[in-house]
Amino acid sequence: MKNRLLSSLAAIIIIAILSFSCSTAPDKVPDDGKIILTPKPGPEPRINGTKIFGVRPGSPFMFKIPATGLRPIKYEVINLPDGLTCDNSTGMITGTLNSPGEYKTIVRATNNKGTAEREFRIVCGEQLALTPHMGWNSWYVWENHVTDSIMRAAADAMVSSGMIDHGYMYINIDDCWSVKPGSDDPSLTGEPRDASGMINSNKRFPDMKDMTDYIHSLGLKAGIYTSPGELTCAGHVAAYQYEEKDVARFVEWGFDFLKYDWCSYSKVGNKELLEDLQKPYLLISSIIRKQNRDIILNLCQYGMGDVWKWGKQVGGQSWRTAGDLGGSFEGIGKALFRDGFDVYSRDSLHLYGGPGGWNDPDYLLIGYLSNWKGQTVPTPLTPNEQYTHVSLWSIVAAPLIFSGDITRLDEFTLSLLTNDEIIEVDQDPLGKPGYRVSKNGDTEVWIRNLEDGSKAVGLFNRGENEAEVTAVWEEIGVTGKQRVRDLWRQKDLGDFSDKYTSTVPVHGVVMLRLWPEKL
Ligand code: GLA
């Protein structure tokens, strides 16, 4: 009896411990309806990510070769130009190039399952961002709670999740790293600038240089955020009238990317005037250009004044094409279709993006996101909408910047972020963004012309019922027999002569690639 009592007591204690640990453990994303299509990377080496990389003469060069496959991998680069070296065990290419030019190298990755080789072009000149940026940004999951340790953990997760092996490169802090005047939170208060006017980080970021050193040591690059106004959108100290000093500080701290968010600049400039819209960006890019460091400039001004028509001219490597995709948590699905499909087709945005300057429809809002009510919760997008999101971004050559919780990646979200054949479309070196070729009620066909003469084709269904969607060769501009491949599944579907039809789920997509028979 006593024994039974004791064992029941023990069972109760164990159940209590288990339920406590379950309730404190991170929530699991429910797997209902989430069909993973992306095959897992094999053990043999495969080189991924961008095939072309720009650097300015004299700037420090850093590029880590992204490759999947069993470790250890030995990396080699054939025809690496003088001034650069490759670390054979990490795949980090570092050094400096002084002479402008295009250097064609062959990157090789070898493990005990085999060898992979691929051409990798290094272009030393004025253009950076020869393919859209890939990375992570803190905003949509951490908003105003971001800290140094969150950034380091994000960098760690970029490596441990394997995202780095698929080409993801930037770890970007968004708003809320500088002092917030008038805040009653002691971690945000303090002197906004030092005696010489150099901007200070707030107490949540005790040592920016040490943080970027850490991010770089993992083979990643670091990004920061500010505004041309006096304050950022969240009311933190920004760059107005301190532009030179703030860029100098970002260089001293070791940043590689700057998001420059209009926000309170409306108090300085008139957003109805093109000249005023351009002025702060011209100023900051001319300062950045003088630095001995390559810093990507992301214009964030929500598409005002048709920024896509001049974003590159004022020195931007990318520009937001609309407002915040996740401004309202519940509205992300709607915004995806509006800012993704509608804005792009209405304004023919494909005419403007390209190597060195990309349309940016905002971040990938999948995985765990802030619901703006103090919790991080799974994206409101259905699994099919998530496929649509990533597919459309790759067709329109958008930056692939994930902004969910990278330390809490479920298999489904990871599979969406790491499909190398989808990423290959996004990163295609020709850099021609895709566009809509046909719309039939709620279904749309989008295409993107790729460097090897093939085409990516997205069959989208925006409707509330499953639908058949057909890519008709004549409409998409191909003739004759085409080899058709399903990119999410990474499977050939066969040869087709005048069209291809597929059933597409509600709000879903089928992503194809078509090669003419002779390729
Ligand atoms: C604006 C931008 C967002 C984010 C926030 C930060 O809303 O569009 O991407 O940077 O500011 O406050």
Coordinates of C-alpha atoms and ligand atoms in Angstrom, one line a residue:
M1 CA 0.0 0.0 0.0
K2 CA 2.7 2.3 1.1
N3 CA 4.7 1.4 -2.0
R4 CA 1.8 2.1 -4.2
L5 CA 1.3 5.4 -2.6
L6 CA 4.9 6.2 -3.1
S7 CA 4.9 5.2 -6.7
S8 CA 1.7 7.3 -7.4
L9 CA 3.3 10.2 -5.7
A10 CA 6.4 9.7 -7.8
A11 CA 4.2 9.5 -10.9
I12 CA 2.5 12.8 -10.0
I13 CA 5.8 14.5 -9.4
I14 CA 7.1 13.3 -12.8
I15 CA 4.0 14.4 -14.6
A16 CA 4.2 17.8 -12.8
I17 CA 7.9 18.2 -13.9
L18 CA 7.1 17.1 -17.4
S19 CA 4.1 19.4 -17.8
F20 CA 6.1 22.3 -16.3
S21 CA 8.9 21.7 -18.7
C22 CA 6.5 21.3 -21.6
S23 CA 4.8 24.6 -20.8
T24 CA 8.1 26.4 -20.6
A25 CA 9.7 24.7 -23.7
P26 CA 9.3 26.6 -27.0
D27 CA 5.9 25.9 -28.6
K28 CA 6.0 23.5 -31.5
V29 CA 4.5 24.8 -34.7
P30 CA 1.6 22.5 -35.4
D31 CA 2.4 20.3 -38.4
D32 CA -1.1 20.0 -39.8
G33 CA -1.2 20.5 -43.5
K34 CA 2.5 21.3 -43.7
I35 CA 3.8 19.2 -46.5
I36 CA 7.6 19.4 -46.8
L37 CA 8.5 19.3 -50.5
T38 CA 12.2 20.2 -50.3
P39 CA 14.4 17.1 -50.3
K40 CA 17.0 17.1 -47.6
P41 CA 20.6 17.9 -48.8
G42 CA 22.5 14.7 -49.6
P43 CA 25.9 13.7 -48.1
E44 CA 27.8 14.5 -51.3
P45 CA 29.0 18.1 -51.6
R46 CA 26.9 20.7 -53.3
I47 CA 27.9 24.4 -53.8
N48 CA 25.0 26.8 -53.3
G49 CA 24.1 30.5 -53.1
T50 CA 25.3 33.2 -55.4
K51 CA 27.5 32.5 -58.4
I52 CA 28.7 36.1 -58.7
F53 CA 30.0 38.5 -56.1
G54 CA 30.9 42.2 -56.4
V55 CA 33.6 44.0 -54.4
R56 CA 35.1 47.5 -54.7
P57 CA 38.8 47.9 -55.4
G58 CA 40.6 48.2 -52.1
S59 CA 37.7 47.1 -49.8
P60 CA 38.2 44.1 -47.5
F61 CA 36.8 41.0 -49.3
M62 CA 35.0 38.3 -47.3
F63 CA 32.9 35.5 -48.8
K64 CA 32.3 32.1 -47.3
I65 CA 31.6 29.4 -49.9
P66 CA 28.2 28.0 -49.1
A67 CA 28.1 24.2 -49.5
T68 CA 26.0 21.4 -48.1
G69 CA 27.3 17.8 -47.7
L70 CA 29.0 15.7 -45.1
R71 CA 31.7 17.4 -43.1
P72 CA 34.6 17.8 -43.2
I73 CA 34.6 19.5 -46.6
K74 CA 37.8 20.7 -48.2
Y75 CA 37.4 23.9 -50.2
E76 CA 39.6 25.1 -53.1
V77 CA 39.3 28.0 -55.5
I78 CA 41.0 27.7 -58.9
N79 CA 42.2 30.9 -60.6
L80 CA 41.7 33.0 -57.4
P81 CA 43.1 36.4 -58.3
D82 CA 46.2 37.8 -56.5
G83 CA 45.2 39.5 -53.3
L84 CA 42.7 36.8 -52.2
T85 CA 43.2 33.6 -50.4
C86 CA 40.8 30.8 -49.5
D87 CA 41.0 28.9 -46.2
N88 CA 40.7 25.3 -47.3
S89 CA 38.9 24.1 -44.2
T90 CA 36.4 26.9 -43.7
G91 CA 35.8 28.0 -47.3
M92 CA 36.4 31.6 -46.3
I93 CA 37.8 33.7 -49.1
T94 CA 39.4 36.9 -47.8
G95 CA 41.9 39.6 -48.9
T96 CA 41.7 42.7 -51.1
L97 CA 41.5 43.2 -54.8
N98 CA 43.1 46.4 -56.2
S99 CA 42.5 46.1 -59.9
P100 CA 39.0 46.3 -61.3
G101 CA 38.0 43.4 -63.5
E102 CA 36.0 40.2 -63.7
Y103 CA 37.7 37.2 -62.3
K104 CA 36.3 33.8 -63.2
T105 CA 37.2 31.2 -60.6
I106 CA 36.2 27.6 -60.1
V107 CA 35.1 26.8 -56.6
R108 CA 35.6 23.1 -55.6
A109 CA 34.2 21.4 -52.5
T110 CA 35.4 17.8 -51.7
N111 CA 34.4 15.4 -49.0
N112 CA 34.6 11.6 -48.7
K113 CA 31.5 11.2 -50.8
G114 CA 32.8 13.2 -53.8
T115 CA 33.6 16.5 -55.3
A116 CA 31.5 19.4 -56.5
E117 CA 32.7 22.2 -58.8
R118 CA 31.1 25.4 -59.9
E119 CA 32.1 28.7 -61.6
F120 CA 32.2 31.6 -59.2
R121 CA 32.7 35.1 -60.7
I122 CA 34.3 37.8 -58.6
V123 CA 33.6 41.2 -60.0
C124 CA 35.9 44.0 -58.8
G125 CA 34.3 47.3 -59.7
E126 CA 31.7 49.8 -58.6
Q127 CA 28.7 47.4 -58.3
L128 CA 27.8 45.5 -55.2
A129 CA 24.9 43.2 -54.6
L130 CA 25.1 41.5 -58.0
T131 CA 22.4 39.2 -56.8
P132 CA 19.7 39.9 -54.2
H133 CA 20.8 39.9 -50.5
M134 CA 20.2 36.8 -48.4
G135 CA 20.1 36.9 -44.7
W136 CA 18.1 37.5 -41.5
N137 CA 16.7 40.7 -39.9
S138 CA 15.6 41.1 -36.3
W139 CA 12.5 43.3 -36.8
Y140 CA 9.5 41.0 -37.3
V141 CA 10.3 38.7 -34.4
W142 CA 12.2 40.9 -31.9
E143 CA 11.0 44.4 -32.8
N144 CA 12.0 46.7 -29.9
H145 CA 13.4 43.9 -27.7
V146 CA 16.5 43.3 -29.8
T147 CA 19.8 42.8 -27.9
D148 CA 23.4 41.9 -28.5
S149 CA 22.8 38.3 -27.3
I150 CA 19.8 37.9 -29.6
M151 CA 22.0 39.0 -32.6
R152 CA 24.8 36.6 -31.6
A153 CA 22.3 33.8 -31.1
A154 CA 20.9 34.6 -34.6
A155 CA 24.3 34.3 -36.1
D156 CA 24.9 31.0 -34.3
A157 CA 21.5 29.7 -35.6
M158 CA 22.4 30.8 -39.1
V159 CA 25.3 28.3 -38.9
S160 CA 23.7 25.5 -36.8
S161 CA 20.5 25.5 -38.9
G162 CA 22.6 25.1 -42.0
M163 CA 21.1 28.3 -43.6
I164 CA 24.6 29.6 -44.1
D165 CA 25.3 26.5 -46.4
H166 CA 22.5 27.6 -48.7
G167 CA 23.9 31.2 -49.2
Y168 CA 22.4 33.2 -46.4
M169 CA 24.9 35.8 -45.4
Y170 CA 23.7 38.9 -43.5
I171 CA 22.7 39.1 -39.9
N172 CA 21.0 42.5 -39.6
I173 CA 19.9 44.5 -36.6
D174 CA 16.9 46.6 -37.3
D175 CA 15.6 49.5 -35.2
C176 CA 16.2 50.0 -31.5
W177 CA 19.9 49.6 -30.9
S178 CA 20.6 53.3 -30.2
V179 CA 19.5 55.4 -27.2
K180 CA 15.8 56.2 -27.0
P181 CA 15.3 59.8 -25.7
G182 CA 12.7 60.0 -23.0
S183 CA 12.4 56.3 -22.5
D184 CA 11.7 55.1 -19.0
D185 CA 13.5 51.8 -19.7
P186 CA 17.0 52.2 -18.2
S187 CA 18.5 49.8 -20.8
L188 CA 17.6 52.3 -23.5
T189 CA 18.7 55.5 -21.8
G190 CA 22.1 57.2 -21.7
E191 CA 24.1 59.7 -23.7
P192 CA 23.0 59.4 -27.3
R193 CA 26.5 60.5 -28.5
D194 CA 30.0 60.7 -27.1
A195 CA 31.8 64.0 -26.6
S196 CA 33.0 64.0 -30.2
G197 CA 29.5 63.4 -31.5
M198 CA 29.9 59.7 -32.4
I199 CA 26.7 57.8 -31.8
N200 CA 26.5 55.4 -28.9
S201 CA 24.6 52.1 -28.8
N202 CA 22.2 51.6 -25.9
K203 CA 23.0 49.3 -23.0
R204 CA 21.5 46.3 -24.8
F205 CA 24.5 46.5 -27.1
P206 CA 27.5 46.8 -24.8
D207 CA 30.1 46.3 -27.5
M208 CA 29.1 46.6 -31.2
K209 CA 32.6 45.9 -32.5
D210 CA 32.9 42.7 -30.5
M211 CA 29.5 41.7 -31.8
T212 CA 30.3 42.2 -35.5
D213 CA 33.7 40.5 -35.0
Y214 CA 31.8 37.5 -33.7
I215 CA 29.3 37.6 -36.6
H216 CA 32.3 37.8 -39.0
S217 CA 34.2 35.0 -37.3
L218 CA 31.3 32.7 -38.4
G219 CA 31.7 33.7 -42.0
L220 CA 28.7 36.0 -41.9
K221 CA 28.2 39.7 -42.5
A222 CA 26.5 42.3 -40.2
G223 CA 23.9 44.9 -40.8
I224 CA 22.6 47.9 -39.0
Y225 CA 19.7 50.3 -39.3
T226 CA 19.1 54.1 -38.9
S227 CA 17.0 56.9 -40.3
P228 CA 17.9 60.2 -42.1
G229 CA 15.6 61.9 -39.6
E230 CA 16.3 62.8 -36.0
L231 CA 14.7 59.7 -34.8
T232 CA 14.0 56.2 -36.1
C233 CA 10.5 54.9 -36.6
A234 CA 10.6 53.5 -33.0
G235 CA 11.8 56.8 -31.6
H236 CA 15.5 56.0 -31.2
V237 CA 18.4 58.4 -32.0
A238 CA 19.1 58.6 -35.7
A239 CA 21.5 60.2 -38.2
Y240 CA 20.1 63.7 -39.1
Q241 CA 23.0 66.1 -39.3
Y242 CA 25.4 63.4 -38.0
E243 CA 25.5 61.5 -41.3
E244 CA 29.3 61.6 -41.7
K245 CA 29.9 60.6 -38.1
D246 CA 27.4 57.8 -38.0
V247 CA 28.8 56.2 -41.2
A248 CA 32.3 56.5 -39.6
R249 CA 30.9 54.8 -36.5
F250 CA 29.3 52.0 -38.6
V251 CA 32.6 51.4 -40.3
E252 CA 34.5 51.5 -37.0
W253 CA 32.0 48.9 -35.6
G254 CA 32.5 46.7 -38.8
F255 CA 29.0 46.8 -40.4
D256 CA 28.5 45.6 -44.0
F257 CA 24.9 46.7 -44.6
L258 CA 22.8 49.7 -43.7
K259 CA 19.0 50.0 -43.9
Y260 CA 18.1 53.7 -44.1
D261 CA 14.5 54.2 -43.0
W262 CA 12.8 57.5 -44.0
C263 CA 10.5 57.8 -40.9
S264 CA 11.0 61.1 -39.1
Y265 CA 12.7 62.6 -42.1
S266 CA 9.2 63.9 -43.1
K267 CA 9.9 66.6 -40.6
V268 CA 12.9 67.7 -42.6
G269 CA 11.9 67.0 -46.2
N270 CA 8.7 67.2 -48.2
K271 CA 7.8 63.8 -49.4
E272 CA 5.8 65.2 -52.2
L273 CA 9.0 66.5 -53.8
L274 CA 11.3 64.1 -55.7
E275 CA 14.3 66.1 -54.8
D276 CA 13.6 65.9 -51.1
L277 CA 12.8 62.2 -51.4
Q278 CA 16.2 61.6 -53.0
K279 CA 18.3 64.0 -50.9
P280 CA 19.0 62.0 -47.8
Y281 CA 19.8 58.9 -49.8
L282 CA 22.2 60.7 -52.1
L283 CA 23.9 62.1 -49.1
I284 CA 24.3 58.9 -47.2
S285 CA 25.4 56.9 -50.3
S286 CA 28.1 59.5 -51.1
I287 CA 29.4 59.2 -47.6
I288 CA 29.3 55.4 -47.7
R289 CA 31.1 55.4 -51.0
K290 CA 34.1 57.2 -49.5
Q291 CA 34.7 54.4 -47.0
N292 CA 37.3 51.7 -47.4
R293 CA 34.5 49.2 -46.8
D294 CA 31.7 47.8 -48.8
I295 CA 28.4 48.6 -47.2
I296 CA 25.2 47.7 -48.9
L297 CA 22.6 50.5 -48.7
N298 CA 18.9 49.4 -48.4
L299 CA 16.5 52.3 -49.0
C300 CA 13.5 52.0 -46.8
Q301 CA 10.9 54.6 -47.7
Y302 CA 7.9 52.4 -48.6
G303 CA 8.0 53.0 -52.4
M304 CA 7.4 56.8 -52.3
G305 CA 8.0 58.7 -55.5
D306 CA 8.3 55.4 -57.5
V307 CA 11.6 54.8 -55.8
W308 CA 12.3 51.8 -58.1
K309 CA 12.9 54.3 -60.9
W310 CA 15.7 56.1 -59.1
G311 CA 16.8 53.9 -56.2
K312 CA 19.9 52.7 -57.9
Q313 CA 20.8 56.2 -59.2
V314 CA 20.9 57.6 -55.6
G315 CA 23.2 54.8 -54.5
G316 CA 20.9 52.2 -53.2
Q317 CA 21.5 48.5 -53.6
S318 CA 17.9 47.8 -52.8
W319 CA 14.7 49.7 -52.1
R320 CA 11.5 48.8 -50.4
T321 CA 8.7 48.8 -52.8
A322 CA 5.8 49.2 -50.4
G323 CA 4.8 49.7 -46.7
D324 CA 5.5 47.1 -44.0
L325 CA 4.4 43.7 -45.2
G326 CA 3.8 42.7 -41.6
G327 CA 2.5 46.1 -40.3
S328 CA -0.6 44.2 -39.2
F329 CA 0.0 40.6 -38.1
E330 CA -3.4 39.4 -39.1
G331 CA -3.0 41.2 -42.4
I332 CA 0.2 39.5 -43.6
G333 CA -1.7 37.2 -46.0
K334 CA -3.5 40.2 -47.6
A335 CA -0.4 42.2 -47.8
L336 CA 1.5 39.4 -49.5
F337 CA -1.0 39.3 -52.4
R338 CA -1.3 43.1 -52.5
D339 CA 2.4 44.2 -52.2
G340 CA 3.7 41.1 -53.8
F341 CA 1.6 40.4 -56.8
D342 CA -0.4 43.6 -57.4
V343 CA 2.2 46.2 -56.8
Y344 CA 4.7 44.3 -59.0
S345 CA 2.4 43.9 -61.9
R346 CA 0.8 47.3 -61.7
D347 CA 4.1 49.2 -61.7
S348 CA 6.0 46.8 -64.0
L349 CA 8.7 46.6 -61.3
H350 CA 10.6 43.9 -63.3
L351 CA 11.8 46.7 -65.5
Y352 CA 13.8 48.3 -62.7
G353 CA 15.4 45.7 -60.5
G354 CA 18.7 44.1 -61.6
P355 CA 22.3 43.5 -60.7
G356 CA 23.5 46.2 -58.2
G357 CA 19.9 47.4 -57.3
W358 CA 16.9 45.3 -56.3
N359 CA 13.2 45.8 -55.6
D360 CA 12.6 44.8 -52.0
P361 CA 9.0 43.8 -51.1
D362 CA 10.1 43.3 -47.4
Y363 CA 11.1 40.3 -45.4
L364 CA 10.1 36.6 -45.4
L365 CA 7.4 36.5 -42.8
I366 CA 7.4 32.8 -42.0
G367 CA 8.2 30.7 -38.8
Y368 CA 7.7 32.5 -35.5
L369 CA 6.9 36.2 -35.6
S370 CA 5.9 38.9 -33.1
N371 CA 2.2 39.3 -33.0
W372 CA 2.8 42.9 -31.7
K373 CA 1.1 41.9 -28.5
G374 CA 4.2 40.7 -26.6
Q375 CA 4.2 37.2 -28.0
T376 CA 6.0 35.3 -30.8
V377 CA 3.6 33.1 -32.6
P378 CA 3.6 31.1 -35.8
T379 CA 3.1 33.1 -39.0
P380 CA -0.6 33.6 -39.9
L381 CA 0.2 32.4 -43.5
T382 CA -1.2 29.0 -44.4
P383 CA 1.4 26.5 -45.6
N384 CA 0.4 27.1 -49.2
E385 CA 0.7 30.9 -48.7
Q386 CA 4.2 30.3 -47.4
Y387 CA 5.1 28.4 -50.5
T388 CA 3.6 31.3 -52.5
H389 CA 5.6 33.9 -50.5
V390 CA 9.0 32.3 -51.0
S391 CA 8.2 31.4 -54.7
L392 CA 7.1 34.8 -55.6
W393 CA 10.1 36.4 -53.9
S394 CA 12.4 34.2 -55.9
I395 CA 10.6 34.9 -59.2
V396 CA 10.8 38.7 -58.7
A397 CA 14.4 38.6 -57.6
A398 CA 13.7 39.9 -54.1
P399 CA 16.2 39.9 -51.3
L400 CA 15.6 36.7 -49.2
I401 CA 15.7 38.1 -45.7
F402 CA 14.1 35.9 -43.2
S403 CA 12.6 37.9 -40.2
G404 CA 11.1 35.1 -38.1
D405 CA 12.8 33.5 -35.1
I406 CA 15.9 31.9 -36.5
T407 CA 16.6 30.1 -33.2
R408 CA 13.3 28.4 -33.3
L409 CA 13.1 26.9 -36.8
D410 CA 10.7 24.1 -37.4
E411 CA 11.5 21.6 -40.2
F412 CA 8.8 23.1 -42.4
T413 CA 10.1 26.7 -42.2
L414 CA 13.6 25.5 -42.7
S415 CA 12.6 23.5 -45.8
L416 CA 11.0 26.7 -47.2
L417 CA 14.2 28.7 -46.7
T418 CA 16.7 26.1 -47.9
N419 CA 15.4 24.8 -51.2
D420 CA 18.5 25.3 -53.4
E421 CA 16.7 25.1 -56.7
I422 CA 14.3 27.9 -55.5
I423 CA 17.2 29.9 -54.2
E424 CA 19.0 29.4 -57.5
V425 CA 16.1 31.2 -59.3
D426 CA 16.3 34.1 -56.8
Q427 CA 20.1 34.3 -57.2
D428 CA 20.3 33.8 -60.9
P429 CA 23.3 35.8 -62.2
L430 CA 21.4 37.3 -65.2
G431 CA 19.5 39.3 -62.6
K432 CA 16.4 39.8 -64.6
P433 CA 13.3 39.9 -62.3
G434 CA 10.3 37.9 -63.3
Y435 CA 6.9 39.2 -64.2
R436 CA 3.3 38.2 -64.7
V437 CA 2.5 36.9 -68.2
S438 CA -1.1 35.9 -67.7
K439 CA -4.0 36.3 -65.3
N440 CA -7.1 34.3 -65.6
G441 CA -9.6 35.0 -62.8
D442 CA -7.8 34.1 -59.6
T443 CA -4.9 32.3 -61.3
E444 CA -1.7 33.8 -62.6
V445 CA 1.3 32.6 -64.4
W446 CA 4.6 34.4 -63.7
I447 CA 7.9 33.8 -65.5
R448 CA 11.6 34.7 -64.9
N449 CA 14.2 34.4 -67.7
L450 CA 17.4 32.7 -66.4
E451 CA 21.0 33.0 -67.4
D452 CA 21.3 29.5 -68.9
G453 CA 18.4 30.1 -71.3
S454 CA 15.8 28.3 -69.1
K455 CA 12.8 29.9 -67.5
A456 CA 11.3 29.7 -64.0
V457 CA 7.6 29.6 -64.2
G458 CA 5.2 30.1 -61.2
L459 CA 1.7 28.8 -61.5
F460 CA -0.2 30.7 -58.8
N461 CA -3.7 30.3 -57.5
R462 CA -5.0 33.3 -55.5
G463 CA -8.5 31.9 -55.3
E464 CA -10.5 30.1 -52.6
N465 CA -10.8 26.9 -54.5
E466 CA -8.3 24.5 -55.9
A467 CA -7.7 25.3 -59.6
E468 CA -6.0 24.1 -62.7
V469 CA -3.4 26.5 -64.0
T470 CA -1.8 26.1 -67.4
A471 CA 1.5 27.6 -68.6
V472 CA 1.0 27.9 -72.4
W473 CA 4.3 27.9 -74.3
E474 CA 3.1 30.7 -76.6
E475 CA 2.2 32.9 -73.6
I476 CA 5.4 32.4 -71.8
G477 CA 7.6 32.8 -74.9
V478 CA 9.0 29.3 -75.5
T479 CA 8.5 27.0 -78.5
G480 CA 8.9 23.3 -78.9
K481 CA 9.7 20.5 -76.5
Q482 CA 10.6 21.6 -73.0
R483 CA 12.1 19.6 -70.1
V484 CA 9.9 20.6 -67.2
R485 CA 11.1 20.3 -63.6
D486 CA 9.2 20.8 -60.3
L487 CA 11.5 23.0 -58.3
W488 CA 10.1 22.6 -54.8
R489 CA 10.2 18.8 -55.2
Q490 CA 13.4 18.9 -57.3
K491 CA 12.0 16.4 -59.7
D492 CA 11.8 16.3 -63.5
L493 CA 8.2 16.0 -64.7
G494 CA 9.0 15.0 -68.3
D495 CA 9.0 16.7 -71.7
F496 CA 6.1 18.8 -72.8
S497 CA 5.4 20.2 -76.3
D498 CA 3.0 23.2 -76.0
K499 CA 1.8 23.6 -72.5
Y500 CA 1.9 22.3 -68.9
T501 CA -1.1 22.1 -66.6
S502 CA -1.1 21.5 -62.9
T503 CA -3.7 21.5 -60.1
V504 CA -2.7 24.3 -57.7
P505 CA -4.1 24.4 -54.1
V506 CA -5.9 27.3 -52.6
H507 CA -3.5 30.3 -52.3
G508 CA -0.7 28.0 -53.4
V509 CA 1.8 27.6 -56.2
V510 CA 3.6 25.1 -58.4
M511 CA 7.1 26.3 -59.3
L512 CA 8.6 25.0 -62.5
R513 CA 11.7 25.4 -64.5
L514 CA 11.7 24.8 -68.3
W515 CA 14.7 24.0 -70.4
P516 CA 14.4 23.9 -74.2
E517 CA 15.3 20.4 -75.4
K518 CA 18.7 21.5 -76.7
L519 CA 20.0 22.9 -73.4
Ligands
GLA1 C1 9.6 50.9 -40.5 C2 10.2 49.9 -41.5 C3 10.3 48.6 -40.8 C4 11.1 48.6 -39.6 C5 10.5 49.6 -38.6 C6 11.4 49.8 -37.4 O1 8.3 50.6 -40.2 O2 9.5 49.9 -42.6 O3 10.9 47.7 -41.8 O4 12.4 48.9 -39.9 O5 10.4 50.9 -39.2 O6 10.9 50.8 -36.5

